[in-house]
Coordinates of C-alpha atoms in Angstrom, one line a residue:
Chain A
X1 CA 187.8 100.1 111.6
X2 CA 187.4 99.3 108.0
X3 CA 185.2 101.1 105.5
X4 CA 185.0 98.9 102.6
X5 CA 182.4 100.8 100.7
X6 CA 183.1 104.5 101.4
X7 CA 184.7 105.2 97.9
X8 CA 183.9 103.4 94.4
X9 CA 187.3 102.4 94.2
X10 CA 187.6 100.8 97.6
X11 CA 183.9 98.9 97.1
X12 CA 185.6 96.6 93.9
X13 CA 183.7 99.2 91.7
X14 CA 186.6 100.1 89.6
X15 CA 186.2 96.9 86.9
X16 CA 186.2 97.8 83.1
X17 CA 183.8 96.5 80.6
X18 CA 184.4 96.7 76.7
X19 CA 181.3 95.9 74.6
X20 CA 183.1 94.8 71.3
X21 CA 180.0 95.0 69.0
X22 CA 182.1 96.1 65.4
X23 CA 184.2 94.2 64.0
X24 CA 186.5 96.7 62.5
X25 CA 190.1 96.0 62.2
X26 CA 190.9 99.6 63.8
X27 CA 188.0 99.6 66.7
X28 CA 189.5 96.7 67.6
X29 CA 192.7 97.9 68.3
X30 CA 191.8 100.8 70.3
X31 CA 189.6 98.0 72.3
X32 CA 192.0 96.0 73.1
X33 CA 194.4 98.5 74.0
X34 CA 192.0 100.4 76.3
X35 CA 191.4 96.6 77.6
X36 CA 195.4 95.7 78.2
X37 CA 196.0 99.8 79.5
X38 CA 193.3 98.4 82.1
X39 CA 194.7 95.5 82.9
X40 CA 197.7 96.8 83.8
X41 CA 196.6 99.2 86.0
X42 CA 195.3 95.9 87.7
X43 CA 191.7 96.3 87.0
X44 CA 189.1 93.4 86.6
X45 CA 188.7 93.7 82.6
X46 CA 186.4 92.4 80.5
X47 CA 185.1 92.7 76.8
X48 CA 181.7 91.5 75.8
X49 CA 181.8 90.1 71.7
X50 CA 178.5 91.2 70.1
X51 CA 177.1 90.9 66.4
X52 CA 180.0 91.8 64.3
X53 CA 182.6 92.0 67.4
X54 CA 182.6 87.9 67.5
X55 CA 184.5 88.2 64.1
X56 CA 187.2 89.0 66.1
X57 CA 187.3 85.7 68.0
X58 CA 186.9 83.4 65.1
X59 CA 189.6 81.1 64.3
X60 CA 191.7 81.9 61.2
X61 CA 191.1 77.9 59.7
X62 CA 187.9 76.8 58.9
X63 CA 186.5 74.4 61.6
X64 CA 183.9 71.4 60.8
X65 CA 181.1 71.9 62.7
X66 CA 177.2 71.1 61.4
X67 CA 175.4 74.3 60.3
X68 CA 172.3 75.0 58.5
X69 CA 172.5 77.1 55.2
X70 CA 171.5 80.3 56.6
X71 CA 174.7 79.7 59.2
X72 CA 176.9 78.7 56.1
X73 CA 176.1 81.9 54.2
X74 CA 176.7 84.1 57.1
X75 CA 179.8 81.9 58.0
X76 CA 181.4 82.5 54.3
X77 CA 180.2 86.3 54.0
X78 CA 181.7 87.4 57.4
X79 CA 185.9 87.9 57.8
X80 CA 187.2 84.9 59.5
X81 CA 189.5 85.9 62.8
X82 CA 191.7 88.9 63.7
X83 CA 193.8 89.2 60.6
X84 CA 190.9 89.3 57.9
X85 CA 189.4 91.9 59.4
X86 CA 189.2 95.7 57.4
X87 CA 189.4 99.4 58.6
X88 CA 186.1 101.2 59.3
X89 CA 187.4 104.5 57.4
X90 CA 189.7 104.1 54.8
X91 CA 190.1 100.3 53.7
X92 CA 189.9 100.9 50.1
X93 CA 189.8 97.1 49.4
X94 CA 192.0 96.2 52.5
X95 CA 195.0 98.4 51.0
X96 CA 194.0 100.6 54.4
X97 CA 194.2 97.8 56.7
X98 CA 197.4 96.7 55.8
X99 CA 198.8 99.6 55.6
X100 CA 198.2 100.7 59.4
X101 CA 199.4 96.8 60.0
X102 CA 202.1 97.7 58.4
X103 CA 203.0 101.3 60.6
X104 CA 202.2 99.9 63.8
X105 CA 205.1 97.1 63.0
X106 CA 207.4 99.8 62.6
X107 CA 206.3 102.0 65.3
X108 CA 206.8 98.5 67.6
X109 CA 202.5 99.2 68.5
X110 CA 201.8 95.3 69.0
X111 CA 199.4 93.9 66.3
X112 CA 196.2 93.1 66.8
X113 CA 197.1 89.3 67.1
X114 CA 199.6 90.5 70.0
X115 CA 197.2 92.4 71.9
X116 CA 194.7 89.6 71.8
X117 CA 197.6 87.3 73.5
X118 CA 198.3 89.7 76.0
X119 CA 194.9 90.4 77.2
X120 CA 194.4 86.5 77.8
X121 CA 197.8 86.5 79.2
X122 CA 197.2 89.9 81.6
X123 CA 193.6 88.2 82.8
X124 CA 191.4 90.2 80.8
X125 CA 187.8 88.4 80.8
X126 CA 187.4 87.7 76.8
X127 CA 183.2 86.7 76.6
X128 CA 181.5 85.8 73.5
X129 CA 178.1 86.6 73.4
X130 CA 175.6 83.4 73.1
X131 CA 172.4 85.1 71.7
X132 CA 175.0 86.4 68.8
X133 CA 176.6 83.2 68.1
X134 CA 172.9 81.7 68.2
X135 CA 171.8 84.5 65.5
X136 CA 175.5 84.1 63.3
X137 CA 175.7 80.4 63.8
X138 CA 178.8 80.5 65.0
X139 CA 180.1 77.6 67.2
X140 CA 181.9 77.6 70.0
X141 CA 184.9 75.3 68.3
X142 CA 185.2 78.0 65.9
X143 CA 186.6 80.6 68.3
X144 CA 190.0 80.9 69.5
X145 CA 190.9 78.9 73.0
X146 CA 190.3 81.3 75.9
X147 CA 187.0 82.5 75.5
X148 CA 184.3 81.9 77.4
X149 CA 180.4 82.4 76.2
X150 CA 177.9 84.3 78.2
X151 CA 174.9 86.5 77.6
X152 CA 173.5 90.3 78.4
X153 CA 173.0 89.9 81.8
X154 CA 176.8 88.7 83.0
X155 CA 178.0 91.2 81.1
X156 CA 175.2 94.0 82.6
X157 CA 176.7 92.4 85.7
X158 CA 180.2 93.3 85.4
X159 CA 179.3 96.8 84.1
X160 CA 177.4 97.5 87.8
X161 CA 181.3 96.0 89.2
X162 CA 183.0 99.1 86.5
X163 CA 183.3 102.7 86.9
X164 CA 183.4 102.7 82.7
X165 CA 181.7 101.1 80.0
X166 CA 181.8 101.8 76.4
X167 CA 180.1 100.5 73.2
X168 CA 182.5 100.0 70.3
Chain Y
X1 CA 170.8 101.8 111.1
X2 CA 170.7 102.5 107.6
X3 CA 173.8 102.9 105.3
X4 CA 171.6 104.3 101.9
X5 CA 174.9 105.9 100.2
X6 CA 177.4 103.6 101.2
X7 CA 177.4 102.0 97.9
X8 CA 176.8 103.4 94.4
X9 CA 173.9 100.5 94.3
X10 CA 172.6 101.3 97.9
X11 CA 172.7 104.9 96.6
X12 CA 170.2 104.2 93.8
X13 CA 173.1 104.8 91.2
X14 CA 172.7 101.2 89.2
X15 CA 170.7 103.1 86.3
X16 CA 171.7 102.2 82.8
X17 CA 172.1 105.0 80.4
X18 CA 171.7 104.5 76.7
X19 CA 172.4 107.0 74.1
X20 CA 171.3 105.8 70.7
X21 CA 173.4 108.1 68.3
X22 CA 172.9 105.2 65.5
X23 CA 170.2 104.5 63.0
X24 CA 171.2 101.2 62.2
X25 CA 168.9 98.0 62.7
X26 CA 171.8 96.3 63.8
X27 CA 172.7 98.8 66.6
X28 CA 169.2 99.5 67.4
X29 CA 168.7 96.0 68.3
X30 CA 171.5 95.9 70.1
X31 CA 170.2 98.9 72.1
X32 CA 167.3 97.7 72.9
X33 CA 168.6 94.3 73.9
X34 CA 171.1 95.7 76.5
X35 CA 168.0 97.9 77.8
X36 CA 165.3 95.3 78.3
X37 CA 168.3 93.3 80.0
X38 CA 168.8 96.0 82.3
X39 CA 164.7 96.0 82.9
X40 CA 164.8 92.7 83.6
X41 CA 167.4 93.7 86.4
X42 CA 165.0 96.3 87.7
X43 CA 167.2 99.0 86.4
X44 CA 166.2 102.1 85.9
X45 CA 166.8 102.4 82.1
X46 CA 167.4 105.4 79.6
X47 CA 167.1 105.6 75.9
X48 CA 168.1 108.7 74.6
X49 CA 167.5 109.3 70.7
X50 CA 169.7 111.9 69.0
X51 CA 170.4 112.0 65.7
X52 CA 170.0 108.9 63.2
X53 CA 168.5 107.3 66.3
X54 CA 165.9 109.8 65.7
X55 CA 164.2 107.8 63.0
X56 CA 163.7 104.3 65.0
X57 CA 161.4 106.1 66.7
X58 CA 159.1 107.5 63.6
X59 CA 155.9 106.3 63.2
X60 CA 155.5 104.1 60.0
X61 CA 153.0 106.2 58.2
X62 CA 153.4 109.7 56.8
X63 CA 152.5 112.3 59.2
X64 CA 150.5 115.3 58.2
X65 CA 152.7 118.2 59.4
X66 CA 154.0 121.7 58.0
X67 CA 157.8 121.8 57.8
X68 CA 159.8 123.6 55.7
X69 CA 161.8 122.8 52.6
X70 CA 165.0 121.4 54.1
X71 CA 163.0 119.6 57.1
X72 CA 160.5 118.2 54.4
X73 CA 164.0 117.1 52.2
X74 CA 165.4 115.2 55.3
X75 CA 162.3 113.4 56.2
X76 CA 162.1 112.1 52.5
X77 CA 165.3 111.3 53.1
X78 CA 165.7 109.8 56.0
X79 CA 163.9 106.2 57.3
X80 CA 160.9 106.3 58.7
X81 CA 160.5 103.9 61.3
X82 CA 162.1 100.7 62.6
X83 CA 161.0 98.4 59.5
X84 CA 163.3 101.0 57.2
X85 CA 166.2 100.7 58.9
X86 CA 169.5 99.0 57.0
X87 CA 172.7 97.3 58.5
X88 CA 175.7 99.1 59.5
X89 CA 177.5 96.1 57.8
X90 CA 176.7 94.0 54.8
X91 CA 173.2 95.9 53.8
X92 CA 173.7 94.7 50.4
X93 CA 171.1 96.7 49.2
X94 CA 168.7 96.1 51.9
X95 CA 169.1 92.0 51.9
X96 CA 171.3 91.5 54.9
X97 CA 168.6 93.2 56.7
X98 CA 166.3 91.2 55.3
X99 CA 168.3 87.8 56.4
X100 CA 168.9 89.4 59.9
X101 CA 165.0 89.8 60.7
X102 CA 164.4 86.2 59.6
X103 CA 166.9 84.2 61.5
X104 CA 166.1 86.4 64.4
X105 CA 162.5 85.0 63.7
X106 CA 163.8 81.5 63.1
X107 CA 166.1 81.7 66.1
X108 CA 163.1 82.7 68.3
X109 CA 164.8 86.2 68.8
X110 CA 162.2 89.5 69.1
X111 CA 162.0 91.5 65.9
X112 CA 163.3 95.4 66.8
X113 CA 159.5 96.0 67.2
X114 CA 158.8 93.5 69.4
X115 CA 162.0 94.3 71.5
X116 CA 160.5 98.5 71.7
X117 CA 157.2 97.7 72.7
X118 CA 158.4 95.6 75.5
X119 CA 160.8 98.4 76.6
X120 CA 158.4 100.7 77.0
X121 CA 156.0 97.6 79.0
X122 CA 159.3 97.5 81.3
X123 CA 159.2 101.0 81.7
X124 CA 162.1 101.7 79.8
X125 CA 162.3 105.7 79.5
X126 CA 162.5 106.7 75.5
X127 CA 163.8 110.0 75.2
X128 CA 163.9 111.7 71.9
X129 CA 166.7 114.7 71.8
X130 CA 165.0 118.2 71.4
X131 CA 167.9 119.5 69.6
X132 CA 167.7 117.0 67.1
X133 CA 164.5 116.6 66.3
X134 CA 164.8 120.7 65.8
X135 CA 167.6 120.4 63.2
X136 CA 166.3 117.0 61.1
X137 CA 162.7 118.7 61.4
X138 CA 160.6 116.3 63.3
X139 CA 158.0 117.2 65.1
X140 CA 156.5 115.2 68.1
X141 CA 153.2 113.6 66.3
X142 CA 156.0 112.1 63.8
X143 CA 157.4 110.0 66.6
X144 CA 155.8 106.3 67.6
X145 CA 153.5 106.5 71.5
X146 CA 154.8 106.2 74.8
X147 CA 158.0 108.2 74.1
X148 CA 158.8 111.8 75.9
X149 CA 161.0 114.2 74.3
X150 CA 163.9 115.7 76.5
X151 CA 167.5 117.9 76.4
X152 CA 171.4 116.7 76.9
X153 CA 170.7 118.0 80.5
X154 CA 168.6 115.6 81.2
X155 CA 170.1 112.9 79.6
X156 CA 173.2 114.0 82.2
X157 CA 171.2 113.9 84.9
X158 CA 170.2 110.4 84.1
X159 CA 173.8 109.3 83.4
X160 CA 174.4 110.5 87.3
X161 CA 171.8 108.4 88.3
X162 CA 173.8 104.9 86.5
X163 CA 176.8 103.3 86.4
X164 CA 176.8 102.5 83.1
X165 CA 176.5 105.3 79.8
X166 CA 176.6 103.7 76.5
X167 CA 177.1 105.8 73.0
X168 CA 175.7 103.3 69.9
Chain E
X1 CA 180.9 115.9 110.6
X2 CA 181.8 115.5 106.9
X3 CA 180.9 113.0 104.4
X4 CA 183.2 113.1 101.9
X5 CA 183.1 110.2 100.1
X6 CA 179.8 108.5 100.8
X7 CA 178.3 109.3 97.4
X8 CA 180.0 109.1 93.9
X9 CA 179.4 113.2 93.8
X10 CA 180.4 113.8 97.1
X11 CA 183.6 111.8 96.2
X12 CA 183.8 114.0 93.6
X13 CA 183.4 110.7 91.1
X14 CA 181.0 113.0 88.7
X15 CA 183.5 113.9 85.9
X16 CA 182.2 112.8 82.5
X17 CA 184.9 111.1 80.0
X18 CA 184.4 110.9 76.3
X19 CA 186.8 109.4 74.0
X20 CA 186.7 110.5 70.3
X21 CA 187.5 107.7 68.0
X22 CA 185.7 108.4 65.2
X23 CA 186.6 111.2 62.8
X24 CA 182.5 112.1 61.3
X25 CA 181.3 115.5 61.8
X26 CA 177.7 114.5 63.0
X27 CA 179.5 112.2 65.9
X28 CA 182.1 114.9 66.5
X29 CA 178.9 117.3 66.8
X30 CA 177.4 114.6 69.3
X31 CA 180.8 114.5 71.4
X32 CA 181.0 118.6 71.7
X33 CA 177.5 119.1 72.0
X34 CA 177.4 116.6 75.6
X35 CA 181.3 117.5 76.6
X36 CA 179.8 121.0 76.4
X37 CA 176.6 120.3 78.7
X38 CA 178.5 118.4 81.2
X39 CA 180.9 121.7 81.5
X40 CA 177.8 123.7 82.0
X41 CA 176.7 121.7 84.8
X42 CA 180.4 122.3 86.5
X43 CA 181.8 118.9 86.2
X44 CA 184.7 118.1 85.1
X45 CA 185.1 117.2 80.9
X46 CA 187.5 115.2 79.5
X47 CA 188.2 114.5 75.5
X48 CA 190.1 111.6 74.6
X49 CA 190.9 112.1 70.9
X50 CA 192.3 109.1 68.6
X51 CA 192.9 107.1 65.4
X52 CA 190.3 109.1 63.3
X53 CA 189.4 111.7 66.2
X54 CA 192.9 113.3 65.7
X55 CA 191.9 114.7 62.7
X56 CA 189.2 117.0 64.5
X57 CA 192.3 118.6 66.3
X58 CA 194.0 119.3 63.1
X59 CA 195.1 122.9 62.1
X60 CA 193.2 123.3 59.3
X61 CA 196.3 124.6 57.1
X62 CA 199.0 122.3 56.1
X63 CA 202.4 123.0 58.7
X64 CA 205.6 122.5 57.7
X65 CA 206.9 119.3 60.0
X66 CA 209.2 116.6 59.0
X67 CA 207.4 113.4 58.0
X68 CA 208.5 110.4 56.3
X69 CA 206.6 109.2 53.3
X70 CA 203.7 107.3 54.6
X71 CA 203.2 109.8 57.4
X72 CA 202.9 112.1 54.5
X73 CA 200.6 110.1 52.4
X74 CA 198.1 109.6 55.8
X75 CA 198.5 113.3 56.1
X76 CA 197.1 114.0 52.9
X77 CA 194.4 111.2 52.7
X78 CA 193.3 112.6 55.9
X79 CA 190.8 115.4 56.7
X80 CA 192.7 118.3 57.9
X81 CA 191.1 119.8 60.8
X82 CA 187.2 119.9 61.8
X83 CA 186.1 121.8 58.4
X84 CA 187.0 118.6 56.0
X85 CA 185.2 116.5 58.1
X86 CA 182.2 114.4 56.4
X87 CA 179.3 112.7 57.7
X88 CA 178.8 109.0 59.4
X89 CA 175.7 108.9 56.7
X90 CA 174.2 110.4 53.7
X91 CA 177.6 112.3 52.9
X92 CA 176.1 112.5 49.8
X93 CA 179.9 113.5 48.1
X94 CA 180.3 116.5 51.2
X95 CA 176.5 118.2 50.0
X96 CA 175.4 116.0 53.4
X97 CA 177.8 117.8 55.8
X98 CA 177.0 120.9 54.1
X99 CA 173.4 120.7 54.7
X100 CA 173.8 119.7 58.1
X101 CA 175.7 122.7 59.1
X102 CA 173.2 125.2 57.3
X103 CA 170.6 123.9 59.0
X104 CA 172.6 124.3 62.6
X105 CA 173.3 127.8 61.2
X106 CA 169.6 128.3 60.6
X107 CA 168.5 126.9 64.1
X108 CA 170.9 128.6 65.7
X109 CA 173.1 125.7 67.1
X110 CA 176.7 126.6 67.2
X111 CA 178.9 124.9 64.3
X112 CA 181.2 122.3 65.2
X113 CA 184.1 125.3 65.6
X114 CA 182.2 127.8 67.6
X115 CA 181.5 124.2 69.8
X116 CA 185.3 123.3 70.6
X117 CA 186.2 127.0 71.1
X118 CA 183.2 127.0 73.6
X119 CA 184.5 123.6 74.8
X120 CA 188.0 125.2 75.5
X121 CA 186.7 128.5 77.2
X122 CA 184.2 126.2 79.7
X123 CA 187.8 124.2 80.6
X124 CA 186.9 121.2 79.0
X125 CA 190.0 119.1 78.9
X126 CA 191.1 117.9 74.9
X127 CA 193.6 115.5 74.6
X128 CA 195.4 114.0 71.5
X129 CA 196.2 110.5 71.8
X130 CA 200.1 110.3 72.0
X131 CA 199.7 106.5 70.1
X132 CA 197.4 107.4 67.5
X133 CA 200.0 110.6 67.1
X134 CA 202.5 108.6 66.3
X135 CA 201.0 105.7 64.0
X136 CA 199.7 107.9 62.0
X137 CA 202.4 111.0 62.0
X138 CA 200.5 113.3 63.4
X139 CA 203.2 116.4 65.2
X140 CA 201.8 118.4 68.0
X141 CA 202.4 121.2 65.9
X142 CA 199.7 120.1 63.5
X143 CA 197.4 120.2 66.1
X144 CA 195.2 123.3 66.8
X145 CA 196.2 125.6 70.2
X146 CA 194.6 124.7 74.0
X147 CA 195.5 120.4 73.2
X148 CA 197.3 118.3 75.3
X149 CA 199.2 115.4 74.3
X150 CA 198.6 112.4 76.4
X151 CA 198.6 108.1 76.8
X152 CA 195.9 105.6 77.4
X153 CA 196.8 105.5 80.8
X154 CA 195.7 109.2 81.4
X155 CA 192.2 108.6 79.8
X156 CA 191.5 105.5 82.2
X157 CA 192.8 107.3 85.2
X158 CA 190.0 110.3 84.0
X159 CA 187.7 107.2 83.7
X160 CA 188.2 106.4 87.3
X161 CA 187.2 109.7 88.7
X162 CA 184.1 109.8 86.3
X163 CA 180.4 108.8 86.4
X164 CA 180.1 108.4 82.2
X165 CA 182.6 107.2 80.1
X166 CA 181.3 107.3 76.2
X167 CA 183.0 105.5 72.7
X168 CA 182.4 107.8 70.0

């Protein structure tokens, strides 16, 4: 007798989905730690990269690919990748940002560039939002390798597979 | 044979439950992206407006209504309306706003007030928090058609009903 | 005949998790206000507190712990305790936060103080994140009485037996 669907937990429902839509360096930390905490409780994990949240999964060097002006702009005025990223409270002209860089090295908390590789490395599902890249002009060749691009609907998808969401 | 609770789907708990905290056009549109997604899914679908979220929901024009001092301060204060509403990131001022609206024009993309009026033609439940319109002053002929104003209780209720709560 | 786990309630899957990132008094506000609704409809409440959340939790007068200097210096950039705290908008220099809680006073909404005590006496659970803790020097005698100290790990195991999970 089997009774797949009697509990949450035992009907798959028990996914987590991370909507990544700031691109603070600090909200990305706790993200991706919530993410990787997730993971290794075994749980299907993904985040979701919105609006400001795809800064996150640029990649460091500037890539040639064709863009209009508009793209260019927005391509120049936003931080490029994980490590140019600045603290929502605090940054006083980055100072902040590399100062809690700085405290998490010495408190051995993996950087933000180490908790990126372990969530690709522990499964976690890393999903770049096409209707932002659209809007930013970001193209896929300029985010890092191991992301895949998908829209509202996959990820409103794997939220009704999670017994959490949560907008950061 | 009928198995209506065997799954949190079968059991009619696939609502989507959005609390829009935020008054930013950035996160509003974000909001209301997610929600019309979740429409689309034939979700039942929550907006619950508390705080800054208040004002996406004000009607453009002043409203004739007698407040006192403080609410009267706060309403000058505040934006009234979608079209008022600055970036979370980047406002410079009002511009990056600006920029947003027309690439989402350019890109095809709904404009906020496109993407509320077709919430509320996908029956999309807009809920304005009593307690908030109490302490920012607003009063319910301040606040744009079609929306219904409601407590945290039932906003709880609602999040019971989905399997998904969001805080933007 | 019992059905003990054929609905999320029934499985007792109705707890409601909230984890307080952000250190503003309006969202803090937000956070107590639904932790304390969910309480009053007998579920079980959970606060995660961390990176700027912690400083919600803090004593609000300075307590003589060991610290090395740049747990010092975040000490004192900080906002000791829920009284410093400032607003997510129109801070105005403090005058923002200010207003806000003379008009709660005025409405008769409970301050942000007479809300955690109420949150403590309903058995809402607060919990300081041990990580943030130590990155930014925070000791659990800084913290005010009725906290417990405890790990990501905790906070997703909550999630799991929870119908709302919220990032504030």
């Amino acid at each position: 007798m089997r009774f797949p669907l009697f509990s949450t937990a035992a009907a798959g429902y028990n996914g987590k989905n991370i909507i990544v839509f700031s691109g603070d360096l600090d909200k990305a930390i706790a993200g991706f730690i919530i993410a990787n905490g997730s993971a290794a409780m075994g749980r299907k994990t993904s985040m979701f990269f919105t609006f400001w949240g795809l800064n996150i999964l640029r990649k460091p060097d500037k890539v040639k690919v064709k863009k209009d002006f508009m793209a260019r702009m927005f391509g120049m005025m936003m931080p490029r990748g994980s490590k140019k990223l600045s603290l929502s409270k605090m940054s006083m002209g980055g100072i902040g940002g590399k100062m809690i860089r700085g405290i998490m090295k010495k408190k051995n908390v993996e950087s933000l560039e180490s908790l990126i590789q372990m969530a690709k490395d522990n499964g976690v599902e890393l999903v770049a939002c096409s209707m932002s890249m659209d809007i930013m002009g970001i193209k896929p060749d300029e985010l890092i390798d191991g992301v895949t691009i998908g829209g509202v609907a996959a990820m409103l998808a794997h939220a009704e597979e999670s017994d959490m969401s949560l907008f950061i």
